mmCIF file of C-alpha atoms in Angstrom:
data_model
loop_
_atom_site.group_PDB
_atom_site.id
_atom_site.type_symbol
_atom_site.label_atom_id
_atom_site.label_comp_id
_atom_site.label_asym_id
_atom_site.label_seq_id
_atom_site.Cartn_x
_atom_site.Cartn_y
_atom_site.Cartn_z
ATOM 1 C CA MET C 1 -69.522 29.818 -30.049
ATOM 2 C CA ALA C 2 -71.206 26.429 -30.069
ATOM 3 C CA GLY C 3 -74.436 28.078 -31.220
ATOM 4 C CA ALA C 4 -72.678 29.815 -34.051
ATOM 5 C CA LEU C 5 -71.073 26.557 -35.120
ATOM 6 C CA ARG C 6 -74.463 24.848 -35.062
ATOM 7 C CA LEU C 7 -75.896 27.599 -37.259
ATOM 8 C CA LEU C 8 -73.039 27.185 -39.720
ATOM 9 C CA ARG C 9 -73.348 23.404 -39.818
ATOM 10 C CA PRO C 10 -75.636 23.181 -42.867
ATOM 11 C CA LEU C 11 -73.195 25.403 -44.745
ATOM 12 C CA ARG C 12 -70.185 23.267 -43.968
ATOM 13 C CA LYS C 13 -70.399 20.995 -46.999
ATOM 14 C CA SER C 14 -70.890 23.753 -49.502
ATOM 15 C CA ALA C 15 -68.259 25.928 -47.822
ATOM 16 C CA LEU C 16 -65.783 23.056 -47.957
ATOM 17 C CA ALA C 17 -66.585 22.480 -51.621
ATOM 18 C CA ILE C 18 -66.169 26.187 -52.405
ATOM 19 C CA VAL C 19 -62.882 26.437 -50.514
ATOM 20 C CA LEU C 20 -61.446 23.317 -52.157
ATOM 21 C CA GLY C 21 -62.691 24.318 -55.586
ATOM 22 C CA ALA C 22 -61.269 27.818 -55.254
ATOM 23 C CA THR C 23 -57.987 26.478 -53.937
ATOM 24 C CA ALA C 24 -57.638 24.040 -56.805
ATOM 25 C CA ALA C 25 -58.545 26.757 -59.313
ATOM 26 C CA ILE C 26 -56.017 29.160 -57.807
ATOM 27 C CA GLY C 27 -53.402 26.407 -57.847
ATOM 28 C CA MET C 28 -54.081 25.657 -61.517
ATOM 29 C CA VAL C 29 -54.006 29.310 -62.506
ATOM 30 C CA ALA C 30 -50.831 29.899 -60.498
ATOM 31 C CA MET C 31 -49.195 26.883 -62.080
ATOM 32 C CA ILE C 32 -50.070 27.980 -65.605
ATOM 33 C CA THR C 33 -49.107 31.618 -65.119
ATOM 34 C CA THR C 34 -45.937 30.820 -63.223
ATOM 35 C CA ALA C 35 -44.845 28.326 -65.856
ATOM 36 C CA GLY C 36 -45.297 31.054 -68.432
ATOM 37 C CA ALA C 37 -43.511 33.617 -66.325
ATOM 38 C CA VAL C 38 -40.640 31.265 -65.590
ATOM 39 C CA GLY C 39 -40.188 30.568 -69.248
ATOM 40 C CA ALA C 40 -40.599 34.168 -70.250
ATOM 41 C CA GLN C 41 -38.657 36.063 -67.610
ATOM 42 C CA GLU C 42 -36.318 33.846 -65.692
ATOM 43 C CA HIS C 43 -35.344 31.681 -68.585
ATOM 44 C CA GLY C 44 -35.230 34.381 -71.168
ATOM 45 C CA GLN C 45 -37.568 32.571 -73.500
ATOM 46 C CA PRO C 46 -37.361 34.321 -76.801
ATOM 47 C CA GLY C 47 -41.048 35.073 -77.149
ATOM 48 C CA THR C 48 -40.948 37.896 -74.632
ATOM 49 C CA ASN C 49 -37.585 39.286 -75.496
ATOM 50 C CA PRO C 50 -37.095 42.269 -77.689
ATOM 51 C CA ALA C 51 -36.452 41.733 -81.328
ATOM 52 C CA PRO C 52 -32.865 41.077 -82.253
ATOM 53 C CA ALA C 53 -30.987 44.039 -83.596
ATOM 54 C CA ASN C 54 -31.087 42.571 -87.081
ATOM 55 C CA GLY C 55 -34.842 42.967 -87.067
ATOM 56 C CA ALA C 56 -35.508 39.284 -87.275
ATOM 57 C CA GLY C 57 -38.026 39.361 -84.444
ATOM 58 C CA GLY C 58 -38.189 37.158 -81.356
ATOM 59 C CA ALA C 59 -37.874 33.443 -81.655
ATOM 60 C CA ASP C 60 -41.612 33.143 -81.218
ATOM 61 C CA ARG C 61 -41.630 34.390 -84.786
ATOM 62 C CA PRO C 62 -39.211 31.874 -86.208
ATOM 63 C CA GLU C 63 -40.489 32.427 -89.702
ATOM 64 C CA ALA C 64 -38.656 35.707 -89.247
ATOM 65 C CA LEU C 65 -35.804 33.845 -87.601
ATOM 66 C CA GLY C 66 -35.614 31.699 -90.696
ATOM 67 C CA ALA C 67 -32.677 29.721 -91.873
ATOM 68 C CA ALA C 68 -31.034 32.657 -93.568
ATOM 69 C CA SER C 69 -30.755 34.705 -90.398
ATOM 70 C CA VAL C 70 -30.206 32.080 -87.720
ATOM 71 C CA PRO C 71 -26.742 30.616 -87.571
ATOM 72 C CA GLY C 72 -27.802 27.778 -85.312
ATOM 73 C CA VAL C 73 -30.437 26.710 -87.783
ATOM 74 C CA SER C 74 -28.838 27.635 -91.031
ATOM 75 C CA GLY C 75 -25.692 25.759 -90.084
ATOM 76 C CA ALA C 76 -27.554 22.472 -89.948
ATOM 77 C CA SER C 77 -27.685 21.357 -93.544
ATOM 78 C CA PRO C 78 -31.107 19.944 -94.449
ATOM 79 C CA THR C 79 -31.131 16.162 -94.674
ATOM 80 C CA THR C 80 -32.927 14.732 -97.682
ATOM 81 C CA LEU C 81 -35.165 11.770 -96.874
ATOM 82 C CA ASP C 82 -37.191 9.445 -99.077
ATOM 83 C CA PRO C 83 -41.013 9.654 -98.734
ATOM 84 C CA ALA C 84 -41.231 6.787 -96.221
ATOM 85 C CA GLU C 85 -38.488 8.284 -94.051
ATOM 86 C CA GLU C 86 -40.139 11.690 -94.348
ATOM 87 C CA ARG C 87 -43.369 10.214 -92.984
ATOM 88 C CA ARG C 88 -41.420 8.664 -90.106
ATOM 89 C CA ALA C 89 -39.708 11.962 -89.406
ATOM 90 C CA GLN C 90 -43.003 13.839 -89.293
ATOM 91 C CA ALA C 91 -44.572 11.209 -87.030
ATOM 92 C CA LEU C 92 -41.607 11.398 -84.645
ATOM 93 C CA GLU C 93 -41.702 15.204 -84.632
ATOM 94 C CA GLY C 94 -45.344 14.903 -83.592
ATOM 95 C CA ARG C 95 -44.303 12.810 -80.578
ATOM 96 C CA LEU C 96 -41.685 15.265 -79.321
ATOM 97 C CA LYS C 97 -42.481 18.322 -77.232
ATOM 98 C CA CYS C 98 -41.009 21.666 -78.232
ATOM 99 C CA PRO C 99 -38.716 22.563 -75.295
ATOM 100 C CA VAL C 100 -39.244 26.305 -75.787
ATOM 101 C CA CYS C 101 -43.005 26.597 -76.258
ATOM 102 C CA ARG C 102 -43.755 23.404 -74.278
ATOM 103 C CA THR C 103 -47.391 23.156 -75.328
ATOM 104 C CA GLN C 104 -46.688 22.317 -78.949
ATOM 105 C CA SER C 105 -45.045 19.419 -80.683
ATOM 106 C CA VAL C 106 -41.770 19.881 -82.511
ATOM 107 C CA ARG C 107 -43.739 19.353 -85.711
ATOM 108 C CA GLU C 108 -46.145 22.227 -84.975
ATOM 109 C CA SER C 109 -43.696 24.621 -83.395
ATOM 110 C CA THR C 110 -41.601 27.095 -85.308
ATOM 111 C CA SER C 111 -39.293 28.015 -82.418
ATOM 112 C CA PHE C 112 -35.557 27.903 -82.982
ATOM 113 C CA MET C 113 -35.148 24.780 -80.828
ATOM 114 C CA ALA C 114 -37.919 22.979 -82.724
ATOM 115 C CA LEU C 115 -36.192 23.763 -86.021
ATOM 116 C CA GLU C 116 -32.968 22.308 -84.701
ATOM 117 C CA MET C 117 -34.744 19.261 -83.306
ATOM 118 C CA ARG C 118 -36.417 18.644 -86.658
ATOM 119 C CA ALA C 119 -33.012 18.770 -88.339
ATOM 120 C CA LYS C 120 -31.656 16.329 -85.748
ATOM 121 C CA VAL C 121 -34.577 13.893 -86.217
ATOM 122 C CA ARG C 122 -33.897 13.824 -89.945
ATOM 123 C CA GLU C 123 -30.176 13.439 -89.385
ATOM 124 C CA ARG C 124 -30.710 10.460 -87.064
ATOM 125 C CA ILE C 125 -33.170 8.776 -89.449
ATOM 126 C CA ALA C 126 -30.752 9.225 -92.340
ATOM 127 C CA ALA C 127 -28.051 7.682 -90.132
ATOM 128 C CA GLY C 128 -30.230 4.568 -89.782
ATOM 129 C CA ASP C 129 -31.698 5.014 -86.293
ATOM 130 C CA THR C 130 -34.985 3.276 -85.440
ATOM 131 C CA ASP C 131 -37.913 5.364 -84.158
ATOM 132 C CA GLU C 132 -37.158 4.312 -80.583
ATOM 133 C CA GLU C 133 -33.511 5.244 -80.974
ATOM 134 C CA VAL C 134 -34.427 8.691 -82.265
ATOM 135 C CA LEU C 135 -36.779 9.273 -79.326
ATOM 136 C CA GLN C 136 -34.180 7.923 -76.911
ATOM 137 C CA PHE C 137 -31.630 10.425 -78.242
ATOM 138 C CA PHE C 138 -33.851 13.249 -76.994
ATOM 139 C CA VAL C 139 -34.930 11.466 -73.797
ATOM 140 C CA ASP C 140 -31.258 11.011 -72.876
ATOM 141 C CA ARG C 141 -30.776 14.779 -73.046
ATOM 142 C CA TYR C 142 -34.121 16.161 -71.862
ATOM 143 C CA GLY C 143 -35.641 13.313 -69.878
ATOM 144 C CA ASP C 144 -39.108 11.830 -70.426
ATOM 145 C CA TYR C 145 -40.404 15.393 -70.276
ATOM 146 C CA ILE C 146 -39.607 15.768 -73.964
ATOM 147 C CA LEU C 147 -42.163 13.114 -74.939
ATOM 148 C CA LEU C 148 -45.661 14.432 -75.579
ATOM 149 C CA GLU C 149 -47.143 11.094 -74.535
ATOM 150 C CA PRO C 150 -45.619 9.548 -71.416
ATOM 151 C CA ARG C 151 -44.231 6.056 -71.873
ATOM 152 C CA LYS C 152 -46.432 3.196 -70.724
ATOM 153 C CA GLU C 153 -43.890 2.046 -68.163
ATOM 154 C CA GLY C 154 -42.580 3.124 -64.771
ATOM 155 C CA PHE C 155 -43.863 6.472 -63.517
ATOM 156 C CA GLY C 156 -45.379 7.204 -66.951
ATOM 157 C CA LEU C 157 -48.029 4.549 -66.190
ATOM 158 C CA VAL C 158 -49.576 6.949 -63.671
ATOM 159 C CA ALA C 159 -50.853 9.103 -66.540
ATOM 160 C CA TYR C 160 -52.716 6.116 -67.987
ATOM 161 C CA VAL C 161 -53.953 4.541 -64.749
ATOM 162 C CA LEU C 162 -55.002 7.662 -62.839
ATOM 163 C CA PRO C 163 -58.016 8.597 -65.014
ATOM 164 C CA PHE C 164 -59.462 5.098 -64.580
ATOM 165 C CA LEU C 165 -58.884 5.250 -60.824
ATOM 166 C CA ALA C 166 -60.581 8.646 -60.707
ATOM 167 C CA VAL C 167 -63.621 7.332 -62.610
ATOM 168 C CA LEU C 168 -63.729 4.250 -60.362
ATOM 169 C CA SER C 169 -63.531 6.359 -57.192
ATOM 170 C CA GLY C 170 -66.244 8.647 -58.539
ATOM 171 C CA GLY C 171 -68.455 5.636 -59.259
ATOM 172 C CA VAL C 172 -67.961 4.209 -55.760
ATOM 173 C CA LEU C 173 -68.704 7.621 -54.257
ATOM 174 C CA LEU C 174 -71.854 7.936 -56.341
ATOM 175 C CA VAL C 175 -73.112 4.479 -55.385
ATOM 176 C CA LEU C 176 -72.531 5.207 -51.664
ATOM 177 C CA ARG C 177 -74.321 8.551 -51.958
ATOM 178 C CA VAL C 178 -77.302 7.039 -53.756
ATOM 179 C CA ARG C 179 -77.565 4.242 -51.212
ATOM 180 C CA ARG C 180 -77.452 6.734 -48.367
ATOM 181 C CA ALA C 181 -80.132 8.901 -49.986
ATOM 182 C CA ARG C 182 -82.408 5.870 -50.502
ATOM 183 C CA VAL C 183 -82.010 4.779 -46.875
ATOM 184 C CA THR C 184 -82.860 8.292 -45.657
ATOM 185 C CA ARG C 185 -85.997 8.535 -47.789
ATOM 186 C CA GLY C 186 -87.191 4.955 -47.303
ATOM 187 C CA GLY C 187 -87.142 4.876 -43.492
ATOM 188 C CA PRO C 188 -84.658 4.029 -40.819
ATOM 189 C CA PRO C 189 -81.724 1.765 -41.686
ATOM 190 C CA GLY C 190 -82.778 -1.908 -41.672
ATOM 191 C CA GLY C 191 -86.399 -1.020 -42.463
ATOM 192 C CA SER C 192 -87.766 -3.034 -39.495
ATOM 193 C CA ARG C 193 -88.794 -0.079 -37.366
ATOM 194 C CA ALA C 194 -91.050 2.860 -38.144
ATOM 195 C CA TRP C 195 -89.770 6.398 -37.694
ATOM 196 C CA PRO C 196 -90.422 7.570 -34.114
ATOM 197 C CA GLY C 197 -93.748 9.317 -33.692
ATOM 198 C CA ARG C 198 -94.476 12.323 -31.544
ATOM 199 C CA GLY C 199 -94.035 11.483 -27.911
ATOM 200 C CA ASP C 200 -91.633 8.657 -28.806
ATOM 201 C CA ASP C 201 -88.805 10.977 -29.529
ATOM 202 C CA PRO C 202 -87.597 13.290 -26.773
ATOM 203 C CA ALA C 203 -86.151 15.556 -29.485
ATOM 204 C CA ILE C 204 -89.710 16.448 -30.635
ATOM 205 C CA PRO C 205 -91.272 18.874 -28.189
ATOM 206 C CA ASP C 206 -94.979 19.097 -27.511
ATOM 207 C CA PRO C 207 -96.347 21.862 -29.822
ATOM 208 C CA ALA C 208 -98.692 23.005 -27.043
ATOM 209 C CA ALA C 209 -95.714 23.864 -24.842
ATOM 210 C CA LEU C 210 -94.336 26.281 -27.417
ATOM 211 C CA GLU C 211 -95.273 29.854 -28.299
ATOM 212 C CA PRO C 212 -98.494 29.818 -30.390
ATOM 213 C CA ALA C 213 -96.800 30.734 -33.708
ATOM 214 C CA ALA C 214 -93.938 28.279 -33.201
ATOM 215 C CA GLY C 215 -96.363 25.609 -32.044
ATOM 216 C CA GLU C 216 -98.509 26.034 -35.174
ATOM 217 C CA ARG C 217 -95.471 25.858 -37.401
ATOM 218 C CA LEU C 218 -94.195 22.725 -35.672
ATOM 219 C CA GLU C 219 -97.641 21.165 -35.998
ATOM 220 C CA ARG C 220 -97.659 21.917 -39.735
ATOM 221 C CA GLU C 221 -94.236 20.428 -40.215
ATOM 222 C CA LEU C 222 -95.032 17.311 -38.203
ATOM 223 C CA LYS C 223 -98.186 16.769 -40.284
ATOM 224 C CA ARG C 224 -96.207 17.291 -43.456
ATOM 225 C CA TYR C 225 -93.928 14.435 -42.496
ATOM 226 C CA SER C 226 -96.830 12.336 -41.112
ATOM 227 C CA VAL C 227 -95.372 12.219 -37.655
ATOM 228 C CA MET H 1 -67.553 3.544 -44.497
ATOM 229 C CA PRO H 2 -69.455 6.736 -45.525
ATOM 230 C CA LYS H 3 -67.742 8.506 -42.626
ATOM 231 C CA LEU H 4 -64.422 7.919 -44.336
ATOM 232 C CA ILE H 5 -65.474 9.458 -47.643
ATOM 233 C CA ARG H 6 -65.216 13.117 -46.704
ATOM 234 C CA PRO H 7 -61.767 12.875 -45.067
ATOM 235 C CA THR H 8 -60.549 10.756 -47.984
ATOM 236 C CA VAL H 9 -61.771 13.264 -50.586
ATOM 237 C CA PHE H 10 -60.359 16.128 -48.542
ATOM 238 C CA ALA H 11 -56.985 14.420 -48.121
ATOM 239 C CA THR H 12 -56.820 13.591 -51.840
ATOM 240 C CA LEU H 13 -57.604 17.156 -52.899
ATOM 241 C CA LEU H 14 -55.116 18.487 -50.366
ATOM 242 C CA ALA H 15 -52.429 16.147 -51.711
ATOM 243 C CA VAL H 16 -53.144 17.221 -55.307
ATOM 244 C CA PHE H 17 -52.987 20.881 -54.324
ATOM 245 C CA ALA H 18 -49.776 20.355 -52.351
ATOM 246 C CA LEU H 19 -48.259 18.727 -55.443
ATOM 247 C CA LEU H 20 -49.301 21.677 -57.608
ATOM 248 C CA ALA H 21 -47.961 24.169 -55.072
ATOM 249 C CA TRP H 22 -44.676 22.289 -54.869
ATOM 250 C CA GLY H 23 -44.363 22.348 -58.655
ATOM 251 C CA VAL H 24 -45.029 26.080 -58.728
ATOM 252 C CA LEU H 25 -42.862 27.101 -55.789
ATOM 253 C CA ARG H 26 -39.814 24.872 -56.132
ATOM 254 C CA GLY H 27 -38.191 27.302 -58.562
ATOM 255 C CA SER H 28 -36.731 26.484 -61.906
ATOM 256 C CA SER H 29 -33.180 27.776 -61.883
ATOM 257 C CA ASN H 30 -31.790 24.457 -60.701
ATOM 258 C CA VAL H 31 -33.672 21.582 -62.223
ATOM 259 C CA ALA H 32 -32.533 18.007 -62.314
ATOM 260 C CA SER H 33 -31.269 17.183 -65.766
ATOM 261 C CA PRO H 34 -30.827 13.640 -67.056
ATOM 262 C CA LEU H 35 -27.337 14.789 -68.054
ATOM 263 C CA GLU H 36 -26.205 15.361 -64.481
ATOM 264 C CA GLY H 37 -23.688 12.752 -63.409
ATOM 265 C CA LYS H 38 -23.098 11.640 -66.985
ATOM 266 C CA PRO H 39 -20.063 12.277 -69.189
ATOM 267 C CA ALA H 40 -20.297 15.610 -70.992
ATOM 268 C CA THR H 41 -20.646 15.270 -74.745
ATOM 269 C CA ASP H 42 -17.548 16.466 -76.528
ATOM 270 C CA PHE H 43 -17.905 19.418 -78.873
ATOM 271 C CA GLU H 44 -15.794 21.713 -80.965
ATOM 272 C CA LEU H 45 -16.284 25.430 -81.042
ATOM 273 C CA GLN H 46 -14.829 27.932 -83.478
ATOM 274 C CA THR H 47 -14.590 31.080 -81.376
ATOM 275 C CA PHE H 48 -15.428 34.510 -82.709
ATOM 276 C CA ASP H 49 -11.747 35.435 -82.535
ATOM 277 C CA GLY H 50 -10.757 32.440 -84.655
ATOM 278 C CA ARG H 51 -9.579 29.946 -82.034
ATOM 279 C CA ARG H 52 -10.698 26.311 -82.116
ATOM 280 C CA VAL H 53 -11.740 24.795 -78.785
ATOM 281 C CA ALA H 54 -12.684 21.181 -78.072
ATOM 282 C CA LEU H 55 -14.136 20.161 -74.726
ATOM 283 C CA SER H 56 -11.840 17.137 -74.698
ATOM 284 C CA ASP H 57 -8.846 19.506 -74.731
ATOM 285 C CA LEU H 58 -10.065 21.061 -71.477
ATOM 286 C CA ARG H 59 -9.954 17.810 -69.495
ATOM 287 C CA GLY H 60 -8.449 18.383 -66.041
ATOM 288 C CA ARG H 61 -10.047 21.810 -65.614
ATOM 289 C CA PRO H 62 -13.560 22.698 -64.425
ATOM 290 C CA VAL H 63 -15.635 24.128 -67.285
ATOM 291 C CA VAL H 64 -18.544 26.573 -67.099
ATOM 292 C CA LEU H 65 -20.451 26.180 -70.355
ATOM 293 C CA ASN H 66 -22.937 28.997 -70.904
ATOM 294 C CA PHE H 67 -25.542 29.256 -73.661
ATOM 295 C CA PHE H 68 -26.626 32.778 -74.534
ATOM 296 C CA ALA H 69 -28.026 34.990 -77.282
ATOM 297 C CA SER H 70 -27.828 38.730 -77.901
ATOM 298 C CA TRP H 71 -31.640 38.980 -78.126
ATOM 299 C CA CYS H 72 -32.142 37.425 -74.689
ATOM 300 C CA LEU H 73 -32.886 39.856 -71.865
ATOM 301 C CA ALA H 74 -31.895 37.468 -69.091
ATOM 302 C CA CYS H 75 -28.537 36.926 -70.822
ATOM 303 C CA ARG H 76 -27.823 40.630 -70.388
ATOM 304 C CA ASP H 77 -28.566 40.312 -66.671
ATOM 305 C CA GLU H 78 -26.136 37.438 -66.184
ATOM 306 C CA ALA H 79 -23.379 38.768 -68.500
ATOM 307 C CA ALA H 80 -21.609 40.647 -65.699
ATOM 308 C CA VAL H 81 -21.847 37.659 -63.336
ATOM 309 C CA LEU H 82 -20.193 35.371 -65.873
ATOM 310 C CA GLU H 83 -17.426 37.813 -66.719
ATOM 311 C CA GLU H 84 -16.765 38.410 -63.021
ATOM 312 C CA GLY H 85 -16.705 34.636 -62.460
ATOM 313 C CA TRP H 86 -14.230 34.207 -65.302
ATOM 314 C CA ARG H 87 -11.959 36.946 -63.946
ATOM 315 C CA THR H 88 -12.112 35.405 -60.466
ATOM 316 C CA TYR H 89 -11.801 31.728 -61.289
ATOM 317 C CA GLY H 90 -9.981 31.789 -64.644
ATOM 318 C CA PRO H 91 -6.600 32.480 -62.998
ATOM 319 C CA ARG H 92 -7.368 29.639 -60.588
ATOM 320 C CA GLY H 93 -7.769 27.059 -63.365
ATOM 321 C CA ALA H 94 -11.421 27.281 -64.451
ATOM 322 C CA VAL H 95 -12.473 27.616 -68.083
ATOM 323 C CA PHE H 96 -15.503 29.609 -69.182
ATOM 324 C CA VAL H 97 -17.050 28.884 -72.583
ATOM 325 C CA GLY H 98 -19.926 30.908 -74.045
ATOM 326 C CA VAL H 99 -21.988 29.436 -76.880
ATOM 327 C CA ALA H 100 -24.200 31.814 -78.857
ATOM 328 C CA VAL H 101 -27.443 30.104 -79.798
ATOM 329 C CA SER H 102 -29.696 31.066 -82.693
ATOM 330 C CA ASP H 103 -28.029 34.405 -83.045
ATOM 331 C CA ASP H 104 -26.611 36.485 -85.843
ATOM 332 C CA PRO H 105 -22.797 36.551 -85.458
ATOM 333 C CA GLU H 106 -22.745 40.332 -85.819
ATOM 334 C CA ASP H 107 -25.271 40.676 -83.005
ATOM 335 C CA SER H 108 -23.331 38.210 -80.866
ATOM 336 C CA LEU H 109 -20.140 40.211 -81.374
ATOM 337 C CA ALA H 110 -21.902 43.479 -80.535
ATOM 338 C CA PHE H 111 -23.276 41.836 -77.379
ATOM 339 C CA ILE H 112 -19.815 40.537 -76.418
ATOM 340 C CA ARG H 113 -18.261 43.989 -76.876
ATOM 341 C CA ARG H 114 -21.051 45.775 -75.037
ATOM 342 C CA TYR H 115 -20.734 43.577 -71.956
ATOM 343 C CA GLY H 116 -16.942 43.261 -72.086
ATOM 344 C CA LYS H 117 -16.844 39.493 -72.275
ATOM 345 C CA THR H 118 -13.333 38.096 -72.505
ATOM 346 C CA TYR H 119 -13.624 34.334 -72.157
ATOM 347 C CA LEU H 120 -14.001 31.745 -74.962
ATOM 348 C CA LEU H 121 -17.063 32.657 -77.027
ATOM 349 C CA GLY H 122 -18.350 31.196 -80.267
ATOM 350 C CA PRO H 123 -21.522 30.297 -82.172
ATOM 351 C CA ASP H 124 -23.324 26.955 -82.057
ATOM 352 C CA ALA H 125 -22.893 26.764 -85.807
ATOM 353 C CA LYS H 126 -24.711 23.458 -86.325
ATOM 354 C CA GLY H 127 -27.155 23.795 -83.453
ATOM 355 C CA SER H 128 -25.913 20.468 -82.146
ATOM 356 C CA ILE H 129 -24.149 21.662 -78.973
ATOM 357 C CA GLY H 130 -27.423 23.026 -77.626
ATOM 358 C CA LEU H 131 -29.278 19.815 -78.379
ATOM 359 C CA ASP H 132 -26.515 17.665 -76.896
ATOM 360 C CA TYR H 133 -26.829 19.618 -73.658
ATOM 361 C CA GLY H 134 -30.644 19.441 -73.555
ATOM 362 C CA LEU H 135 -31.155 23.146 -74.102
ATOM 363 C CA PHE H 136 -34.643 24.488 -73.366
ATOM 364 C CA GLY H 137 -33.815 28.095 -74.155
ATOM 365 C CA VAL H 138 -31.312 30.749 -73.140
ATOM 366 C CA PRO H 139 -29.621 31.427 -70.859
ATOM 367 C CA GLU H 140 -28.610 28.055 -69.529
ATOM 368 C CA THR H 141 -25.343 27.100 -67.880
ATOM 369 C CA VAL H 142 -23.753 23.678 -67.478
ATOM 370 C CA PHE H 143 -20.952 22.928 -65.059
ATOM 371 C CA ILE H 144 -18.546 20.223 -66.152
ATOM 372 C CA SER H 145 -16.087 18.722 -63.669
ATOM 373 C CA PRO H 146 -12.362 18.344 -64.448
ATOM 374 C CA ASP H 147 -12.963 14.659 -65.231
ATOM 375 C CA GLY H 148 -15.593 15.544 -67.843
ATOM 376 C CA GLN H 149 -18.821 14.845 -65.928
ATOM 377 C CA VAL H 150 -21.863 17.108 -66.075
ATOM 378 C CA LEU H 151 -22.375 18.085 -62.443
ATOM 379 C CA HIS H 152 -24.944 20.894 -62.600
ATOM 380 C CA LYS H 153 -27.266 22.590 -65.023
ATOM 381 C CA ALA H 154 -28.856 25.967 -64.321
ATOM 382 C CA ILE H 155 -31.884 26.983 -66.337
ATOM 383 C CA GLY H 156 -32.186 30.747 -66.421
ATOM 384 C CA PRO H 157 -29.523 33.261 -65.403
ATOM 385 C CA VAL H 158 -26.711 31.754 -63.377
ATOM 386 C CA SER H 159 -25.941 33.493 -60.072
ATOM 387 C CA ARG H 160 -22.657 34.374 -58.350
ATOM 388 C CA GLU H 161 -23.583 31.963 -55.555
ATOM 389 C CA GLN H 162 -24.066 29.116 -57.993
ATOM 390 C CA LEU H 163 -20.731 29.766 -59.703
ATOM 391 C CA THR H 164 -18.976 29.963 -56.336
ATOM 392 C CA SER H 165 -20.485 26.760 -55.016
ATOM 393 C CA TRP H 166 -19.788 24.914 -58.252
ATOM 394 C CA LEU H 167 -16.223 26.104 -58.777
ATOM 395 C CA GLU H 168 -14.657 26.471 -55.323
ATOM 396 C CA PRO H 169 -14.130 22.730 -54.774
ATOM 397 C CA TYR H 170 -12.332 22.379 -58.109
ATOM 398 C CA VAL H 171 -10.040 25.409 -58.354
ATOM 399 C CA SER H 172 -6.627 25.964 -56.832
#
C-alpha cells in the first residue's frame, strides 16, 4: 500500500488539478443546465411550452405574441415620452434583467414580461420618477436580482472586489512558485552550503553495490547533476 | 508559508463548488421573495364571469393568488391541485384568485372550462398585477394572510402540501 502510494506521489498534483477542474466544470454545467431546466419545466417558462391555441407561438416568440394578441401587453397603453425621456427609458431598460429569459436585458428581450416591464418603465418616467426610483420599483418586487449590474454597496460589492482579490491571490501564488523554483535550481536554501556529494548523503547508494545496469544508470545520472 | 498554499487553494475551490452545488440543489419552488413579509399590493380584477374583485375587499380572509396561462404546461399540472384546494379550503374561509397572464381571453376560458376551475378567475388586463407581485413567469402562487401580508411565494407549480401548510393556520 505504502509502495503504491509512493508510486502515485508524482501524479498527485496533476490528479488533484484534474479532479478539481472536472468538478468545477461539472458544477458549472450542472448549474447552467439546471437553471434552464428549472425555468423551462418546473416554472413553465413559455419558451418550452406548446404554442397557444390561437397560434401565437410561445412567449419566446413575443413578436408573435405581439400587442394585438396578448391581453397583458395590449392592455398597457403605450406611454409617449419626449426624446430625452425615451433615452432614459432605453438606458434603464438596459440595466434591468428580463425575469423570463434571465440572460438578456429588458431592452433586448422580447418576452412577455420584458414588454410589460418596458411599459412600466415608461409609465414611471412619465409619472416623474427619477432613474433610481424606477430601478427601486423593480428591486422592491424582484430583489437586486433584477439588476444586470449589482449595486456597489452591501453584498453587491463582492462582485466588484472578488476579481481583484482573485488576481492578487494569483499574483502572490505566482511569486511564491517562482521563488521556490529559483531556490531549487540555485542550490540549497540559504546558498551557504553546497549540495551533498556522493558519500555525504546516505540516500545516495554506492553505484558499485548495485546491479551493473542500475549502477551504470545511477552513475550517469550522478554525473549529469555533477554529484 | 508554501505548505499552506495547496490546502488554501483546495479549500477555496471546495467552497466555490459547494456554493455552486447549493445553488443547483436547493430547488426553486420556494424562493425568498423581497415581497414576503410586506403588505400585498392592492389590485382590482374583472373576472371572466363579470364580477369585480379587489384584494382590499378580501381583508380578513387568507388569499391564494395564482398566476397562470393556458399555454403553460406546468399550469395544467397544478390546475387540479388548485381546484381541490379551493373546494377544500373555500368553505373554511379561504379565497382563491387566478390571474391569467399574457393569454388570449378565449384561450383562458377554454382552459378554465377544461380543468373545471370554479374560483375567482380573470385576466391581468394591464399587466400590472404580475409586475406588482414580482412575476418571473407562470405558474407562480402568492399566499396573502388575512391581514394583507405576503407570507409565501411559490415559483413553479404549487403543491397540495404547500397549500395545506399555508392555509391550515388561517382557516376555521
